[in-house]
Backbone as numpy.savetxt, mean C-alpha at the origin, in Angstrom:
# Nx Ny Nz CAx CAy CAz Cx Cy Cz
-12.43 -2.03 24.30 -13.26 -0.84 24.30 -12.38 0.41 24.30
-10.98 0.16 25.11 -10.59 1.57 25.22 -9.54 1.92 23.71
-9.33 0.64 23.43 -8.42 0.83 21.73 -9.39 1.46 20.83
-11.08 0.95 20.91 -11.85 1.92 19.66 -11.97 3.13 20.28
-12.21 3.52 21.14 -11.78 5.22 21.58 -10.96 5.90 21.29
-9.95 4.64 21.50 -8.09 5.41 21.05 -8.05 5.38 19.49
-8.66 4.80 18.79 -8.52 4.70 17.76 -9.76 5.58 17.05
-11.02 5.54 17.38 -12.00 6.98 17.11 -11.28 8.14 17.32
-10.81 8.78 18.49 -10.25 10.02 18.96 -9.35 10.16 17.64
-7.98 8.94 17.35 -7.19 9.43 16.44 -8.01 9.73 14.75
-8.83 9.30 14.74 -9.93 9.18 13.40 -10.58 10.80 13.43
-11.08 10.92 14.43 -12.03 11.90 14.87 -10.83 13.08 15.01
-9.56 13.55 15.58 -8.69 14.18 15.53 -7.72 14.46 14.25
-7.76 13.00 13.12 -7.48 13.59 11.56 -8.47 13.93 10.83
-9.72 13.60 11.11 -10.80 14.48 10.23 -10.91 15.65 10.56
-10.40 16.10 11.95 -10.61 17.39 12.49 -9.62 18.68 11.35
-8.32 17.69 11.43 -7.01 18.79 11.15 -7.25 18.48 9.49
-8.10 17.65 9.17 -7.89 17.52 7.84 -9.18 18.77 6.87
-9.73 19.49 8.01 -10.93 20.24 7.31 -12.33 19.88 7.92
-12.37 18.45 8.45 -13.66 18.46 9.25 -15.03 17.62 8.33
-14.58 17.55 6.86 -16.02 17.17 6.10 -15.70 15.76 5.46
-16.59 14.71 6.36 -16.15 13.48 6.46 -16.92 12.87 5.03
-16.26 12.32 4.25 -16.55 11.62 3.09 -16.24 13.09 1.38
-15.34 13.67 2.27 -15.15 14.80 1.29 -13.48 14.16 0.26
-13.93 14.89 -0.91 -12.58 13.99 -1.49 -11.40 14.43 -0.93
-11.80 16.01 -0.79 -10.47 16.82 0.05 -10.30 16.48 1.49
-11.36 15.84 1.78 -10.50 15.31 3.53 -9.62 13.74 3.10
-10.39 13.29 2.28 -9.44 11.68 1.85 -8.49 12.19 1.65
-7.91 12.74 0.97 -6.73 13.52 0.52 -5.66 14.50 1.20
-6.53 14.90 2.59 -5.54 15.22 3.51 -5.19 14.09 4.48
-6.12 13.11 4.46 -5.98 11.82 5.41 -5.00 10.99 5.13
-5.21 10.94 3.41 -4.07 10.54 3.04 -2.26 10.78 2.87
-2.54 12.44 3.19 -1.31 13.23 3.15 -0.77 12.80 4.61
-1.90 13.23 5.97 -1.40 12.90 7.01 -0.68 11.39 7.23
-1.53 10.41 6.84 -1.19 9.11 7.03 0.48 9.11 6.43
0.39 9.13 5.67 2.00 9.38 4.54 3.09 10.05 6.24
2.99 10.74 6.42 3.75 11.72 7.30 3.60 10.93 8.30
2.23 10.12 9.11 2.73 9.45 10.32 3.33 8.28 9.71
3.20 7.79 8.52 3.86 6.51 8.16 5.63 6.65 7.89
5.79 8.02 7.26 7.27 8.26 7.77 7.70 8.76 8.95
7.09 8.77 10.10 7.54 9.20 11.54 6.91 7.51 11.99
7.31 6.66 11.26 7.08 5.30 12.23 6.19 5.18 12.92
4.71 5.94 13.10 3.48 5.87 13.84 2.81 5.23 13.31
2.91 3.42 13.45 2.25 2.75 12.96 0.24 2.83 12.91
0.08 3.41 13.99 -1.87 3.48 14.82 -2.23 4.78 14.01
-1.44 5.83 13.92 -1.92 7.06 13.76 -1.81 6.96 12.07
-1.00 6.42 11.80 -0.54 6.16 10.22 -2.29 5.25 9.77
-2.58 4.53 10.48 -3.70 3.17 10.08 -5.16 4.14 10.25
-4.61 4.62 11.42 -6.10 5.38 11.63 -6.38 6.69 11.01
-5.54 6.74 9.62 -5.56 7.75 8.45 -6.04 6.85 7.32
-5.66 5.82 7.36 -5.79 4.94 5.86 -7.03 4.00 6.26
-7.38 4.17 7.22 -8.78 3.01 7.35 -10.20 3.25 7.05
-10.04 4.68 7.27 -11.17 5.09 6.90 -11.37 5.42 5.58
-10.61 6.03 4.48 -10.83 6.06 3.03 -10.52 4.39 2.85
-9.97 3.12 2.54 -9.91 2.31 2.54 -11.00 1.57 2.29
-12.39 2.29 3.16 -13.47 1.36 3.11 -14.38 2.62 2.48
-14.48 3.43 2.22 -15.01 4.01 1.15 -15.75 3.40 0.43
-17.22 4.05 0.03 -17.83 2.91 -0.98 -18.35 4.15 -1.92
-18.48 3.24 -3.22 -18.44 4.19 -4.78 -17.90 3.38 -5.45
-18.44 3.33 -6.79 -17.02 3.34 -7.81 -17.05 3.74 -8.92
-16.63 5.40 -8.18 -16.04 6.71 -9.39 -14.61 6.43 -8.93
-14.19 6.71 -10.42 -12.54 6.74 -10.64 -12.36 7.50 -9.78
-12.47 8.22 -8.88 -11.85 9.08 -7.46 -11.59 8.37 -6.52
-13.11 7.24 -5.85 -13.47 6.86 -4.53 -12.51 5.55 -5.11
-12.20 4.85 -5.80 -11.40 3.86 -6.60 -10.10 3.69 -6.27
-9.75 5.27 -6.69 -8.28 5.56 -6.90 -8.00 5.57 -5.75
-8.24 6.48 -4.73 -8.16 6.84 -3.22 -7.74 5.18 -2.39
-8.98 4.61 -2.67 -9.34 3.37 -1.64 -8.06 2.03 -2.26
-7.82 2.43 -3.48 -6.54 1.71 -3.86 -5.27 1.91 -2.89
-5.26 3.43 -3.18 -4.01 3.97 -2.38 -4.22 3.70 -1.06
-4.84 3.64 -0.58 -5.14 3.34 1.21 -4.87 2.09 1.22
-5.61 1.17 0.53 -4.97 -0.27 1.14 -3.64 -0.43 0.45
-2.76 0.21 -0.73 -1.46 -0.09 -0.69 -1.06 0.42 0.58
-0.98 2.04 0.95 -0.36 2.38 1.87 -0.70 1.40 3.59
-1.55 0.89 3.60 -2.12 -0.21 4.74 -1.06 -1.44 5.11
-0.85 -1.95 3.23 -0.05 -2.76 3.77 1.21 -2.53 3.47
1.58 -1.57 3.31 3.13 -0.82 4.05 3.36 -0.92 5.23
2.27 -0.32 5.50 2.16 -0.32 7.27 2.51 -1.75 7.75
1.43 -2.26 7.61 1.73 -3.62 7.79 3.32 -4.20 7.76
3.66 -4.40 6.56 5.25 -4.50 6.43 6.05 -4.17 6.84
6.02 -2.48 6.40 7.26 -1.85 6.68 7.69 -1.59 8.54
6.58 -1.34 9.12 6.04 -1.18 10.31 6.05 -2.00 11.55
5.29 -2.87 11.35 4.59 -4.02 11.88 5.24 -5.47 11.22
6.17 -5.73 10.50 6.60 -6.63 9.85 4.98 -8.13 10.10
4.48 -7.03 9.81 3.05 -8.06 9.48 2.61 -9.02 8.50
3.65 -10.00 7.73 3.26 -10.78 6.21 2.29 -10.41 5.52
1.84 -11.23 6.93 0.26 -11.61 6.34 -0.59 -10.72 5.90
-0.97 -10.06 7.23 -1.57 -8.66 6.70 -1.25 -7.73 5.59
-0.33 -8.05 5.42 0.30 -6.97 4.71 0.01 -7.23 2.91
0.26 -8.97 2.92 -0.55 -9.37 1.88 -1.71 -9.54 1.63
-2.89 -9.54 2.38 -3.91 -8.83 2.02 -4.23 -8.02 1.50
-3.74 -6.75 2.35 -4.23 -5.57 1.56 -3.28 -5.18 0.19
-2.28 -5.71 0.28 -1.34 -5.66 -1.34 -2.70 -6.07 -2.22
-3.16 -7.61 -1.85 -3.89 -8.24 -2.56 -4.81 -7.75 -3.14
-5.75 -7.06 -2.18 -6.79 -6.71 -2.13 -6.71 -4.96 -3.11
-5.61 -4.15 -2.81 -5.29 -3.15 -3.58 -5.12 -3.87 -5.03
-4.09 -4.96 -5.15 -3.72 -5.22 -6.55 -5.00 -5.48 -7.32
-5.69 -6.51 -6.98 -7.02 -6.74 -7.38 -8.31 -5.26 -7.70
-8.37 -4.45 -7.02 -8.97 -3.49 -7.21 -8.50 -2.91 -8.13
-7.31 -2.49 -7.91 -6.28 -1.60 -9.03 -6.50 -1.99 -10.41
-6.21 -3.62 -10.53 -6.51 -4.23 -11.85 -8.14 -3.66 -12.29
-9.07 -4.25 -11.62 -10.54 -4.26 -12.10 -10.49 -2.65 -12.80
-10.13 -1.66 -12.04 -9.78 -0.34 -12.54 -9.55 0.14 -13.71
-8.28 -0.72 -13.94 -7.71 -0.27 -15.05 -6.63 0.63 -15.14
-5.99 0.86 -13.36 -5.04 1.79 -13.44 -3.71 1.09 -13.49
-2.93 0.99 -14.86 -2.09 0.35 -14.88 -0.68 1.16 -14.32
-1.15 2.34 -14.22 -0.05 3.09 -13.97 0.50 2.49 -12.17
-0.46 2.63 -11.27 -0.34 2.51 -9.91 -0.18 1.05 -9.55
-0.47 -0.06 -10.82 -0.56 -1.39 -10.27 1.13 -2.18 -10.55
1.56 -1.49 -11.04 3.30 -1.55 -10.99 3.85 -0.58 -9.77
3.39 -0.16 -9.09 4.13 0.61 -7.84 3.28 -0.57 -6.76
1.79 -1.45 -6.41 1.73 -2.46 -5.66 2.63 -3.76 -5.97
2.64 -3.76 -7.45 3.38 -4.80 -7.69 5.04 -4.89 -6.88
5.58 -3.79 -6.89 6.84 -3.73 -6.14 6.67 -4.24 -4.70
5.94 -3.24 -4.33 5.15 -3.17 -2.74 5.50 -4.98 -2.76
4.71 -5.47 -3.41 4.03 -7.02 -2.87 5.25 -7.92 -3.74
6.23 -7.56 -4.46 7.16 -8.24 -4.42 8.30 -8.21 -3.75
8.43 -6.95 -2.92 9.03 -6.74 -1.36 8.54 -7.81 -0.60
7.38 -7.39 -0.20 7.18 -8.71 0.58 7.34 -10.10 0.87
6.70 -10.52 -0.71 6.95 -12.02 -0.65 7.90 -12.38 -0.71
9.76 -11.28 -1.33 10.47 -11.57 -1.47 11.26 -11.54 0.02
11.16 -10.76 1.19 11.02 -10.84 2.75 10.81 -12.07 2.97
9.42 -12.11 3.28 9.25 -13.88 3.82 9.34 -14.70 3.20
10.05 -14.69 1.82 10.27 -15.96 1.28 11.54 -15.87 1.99
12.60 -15.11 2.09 14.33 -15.43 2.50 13.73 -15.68 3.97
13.05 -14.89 4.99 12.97 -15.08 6.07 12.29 -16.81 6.75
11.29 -16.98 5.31 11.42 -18.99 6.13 12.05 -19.42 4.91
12.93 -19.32 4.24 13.69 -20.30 3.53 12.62 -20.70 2.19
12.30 -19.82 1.67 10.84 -20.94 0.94 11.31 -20.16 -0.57
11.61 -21.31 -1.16 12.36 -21.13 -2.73 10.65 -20.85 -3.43
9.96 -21.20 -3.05 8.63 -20.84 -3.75 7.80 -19.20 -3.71
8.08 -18.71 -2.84 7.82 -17.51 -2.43 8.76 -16.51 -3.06
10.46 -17.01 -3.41 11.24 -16.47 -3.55 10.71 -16.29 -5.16
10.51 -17.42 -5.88 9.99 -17.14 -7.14 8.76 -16.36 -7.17
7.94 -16.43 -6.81 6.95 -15.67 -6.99 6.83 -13.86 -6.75
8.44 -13.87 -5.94 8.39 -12.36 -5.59 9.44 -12.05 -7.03
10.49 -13.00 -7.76 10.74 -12.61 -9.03 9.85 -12.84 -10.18
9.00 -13.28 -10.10 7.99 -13.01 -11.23 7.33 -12.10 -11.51
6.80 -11.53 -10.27 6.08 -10.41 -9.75 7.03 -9.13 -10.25
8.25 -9.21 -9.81 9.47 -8.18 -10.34 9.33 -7.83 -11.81
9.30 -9.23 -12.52 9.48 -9.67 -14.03 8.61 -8.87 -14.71
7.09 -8.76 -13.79 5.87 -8.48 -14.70 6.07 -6.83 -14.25
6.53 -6.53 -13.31 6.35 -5.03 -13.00 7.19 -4.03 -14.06
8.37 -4.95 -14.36 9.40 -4.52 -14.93 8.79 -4.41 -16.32
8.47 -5.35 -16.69 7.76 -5.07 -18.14 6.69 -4.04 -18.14
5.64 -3.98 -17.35 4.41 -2.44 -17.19 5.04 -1.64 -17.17
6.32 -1.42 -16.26 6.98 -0.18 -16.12 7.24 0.42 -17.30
7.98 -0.29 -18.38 8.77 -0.11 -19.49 7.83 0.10 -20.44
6.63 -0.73 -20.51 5.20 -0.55 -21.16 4.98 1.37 -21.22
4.99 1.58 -19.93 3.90 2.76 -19.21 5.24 3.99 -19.47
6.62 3.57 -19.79 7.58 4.75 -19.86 7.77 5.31 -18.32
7.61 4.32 -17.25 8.15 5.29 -15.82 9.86 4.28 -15.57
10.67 5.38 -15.61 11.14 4.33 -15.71 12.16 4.67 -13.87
11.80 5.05 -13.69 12.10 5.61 -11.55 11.37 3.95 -11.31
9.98 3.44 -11.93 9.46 2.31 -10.94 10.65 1.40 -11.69
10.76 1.38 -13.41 11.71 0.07 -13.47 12.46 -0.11 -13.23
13.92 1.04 -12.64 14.50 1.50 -11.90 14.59 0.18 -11.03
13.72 0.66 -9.60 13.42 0.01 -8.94 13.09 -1.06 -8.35
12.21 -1.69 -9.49 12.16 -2.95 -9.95 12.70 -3.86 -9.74
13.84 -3.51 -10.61 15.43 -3.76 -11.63 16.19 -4.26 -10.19
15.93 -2.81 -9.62 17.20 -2.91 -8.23 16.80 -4.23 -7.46
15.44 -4.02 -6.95 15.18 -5.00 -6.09 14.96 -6.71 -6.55
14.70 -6.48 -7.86 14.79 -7.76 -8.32 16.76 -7.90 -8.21
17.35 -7.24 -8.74 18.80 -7.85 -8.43 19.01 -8.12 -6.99
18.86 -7.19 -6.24 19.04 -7.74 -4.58 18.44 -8.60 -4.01
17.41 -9.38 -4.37 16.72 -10.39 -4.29 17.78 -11.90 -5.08
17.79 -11.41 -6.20 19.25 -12.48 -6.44 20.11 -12.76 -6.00
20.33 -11.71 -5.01 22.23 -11.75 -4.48 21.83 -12.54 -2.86
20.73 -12.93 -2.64 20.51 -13.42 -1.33 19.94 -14.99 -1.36
């Protein structure tokens, strides 16, 4: 009981600083700015209790879409980067990648694709599992190609990198 308080108050205290008008695109958008900022100051709760609420957003205009994509990527950052949470963390990859696709935003589904080949490529070295390990270079493989598709080339970049450092381990 006293965590949904703690966790309303922090909800109820970023809708406050974010403008106050709950289901506004411009408060998603500062929620989302805030979350970003507690997610780089390592505030795993305050970071979640920015991204949980656009996350579950319901619509589907290319806005409420786009938004609720970005929330569950940034979710399971959290998860990961944060919380070294797998599991969780592949969910909401999942659950973003899957949305992202139905979308059609191919641009943003090569920046989860990284996201979620971080991961699996994590807990595949962390239990030893040559199966996981492939699946986080395939995942690399396909990002690398959208990237190069889409002309960004900062994500294939990236890609590139982490698929090589994933080799060297």
């Amino acid at each position: 009981m006293v965590l949904l308080w703690v966790w309303l108050a922090a909800v109820s205290a970023a809708v406050g600083q974010a403008g106050g008008q709950v289901g506004n695109i411009q408060t998603d958008d500062s929620l989302m700015a805030m979350g970003r900022r507690y997610f780089e100051q390592h505030d795993a709760e305050r970071a979640m209790a920015c991204f949980l609420p656009v996350s579950s957003r319901q619509g589907d205009d290319s806005t409420t879409v786009r938004l609720r994509v970005r929330a569950l990527n940034n979710i399971g950052c959290v998860y990961k980067y944060l919380q070294q949470d797998y599991i969780k963390g592949y969910d909401s990859f999942m659950q973003a990648y899957q949305l992202c696709e139905a979308s059609g935003d191919q641009e943003f589904l090569a920046v989860i694709m990284v996201n979620l080949g971080d991961l699996l490529g994590d807990y595949g070295v962390g239990s030893s599992s040559q199966p996981l390990a492939q699946q986080s270079h395939d995942i690399f493989d396909k990002c690398i190609s959208l990237a190069f598709e889409r002309g960004n080339w900062d994500l294939m970049t990236t890609a590139f990198f982490n698929l090589a450092t994933r080799s060297e381990e």
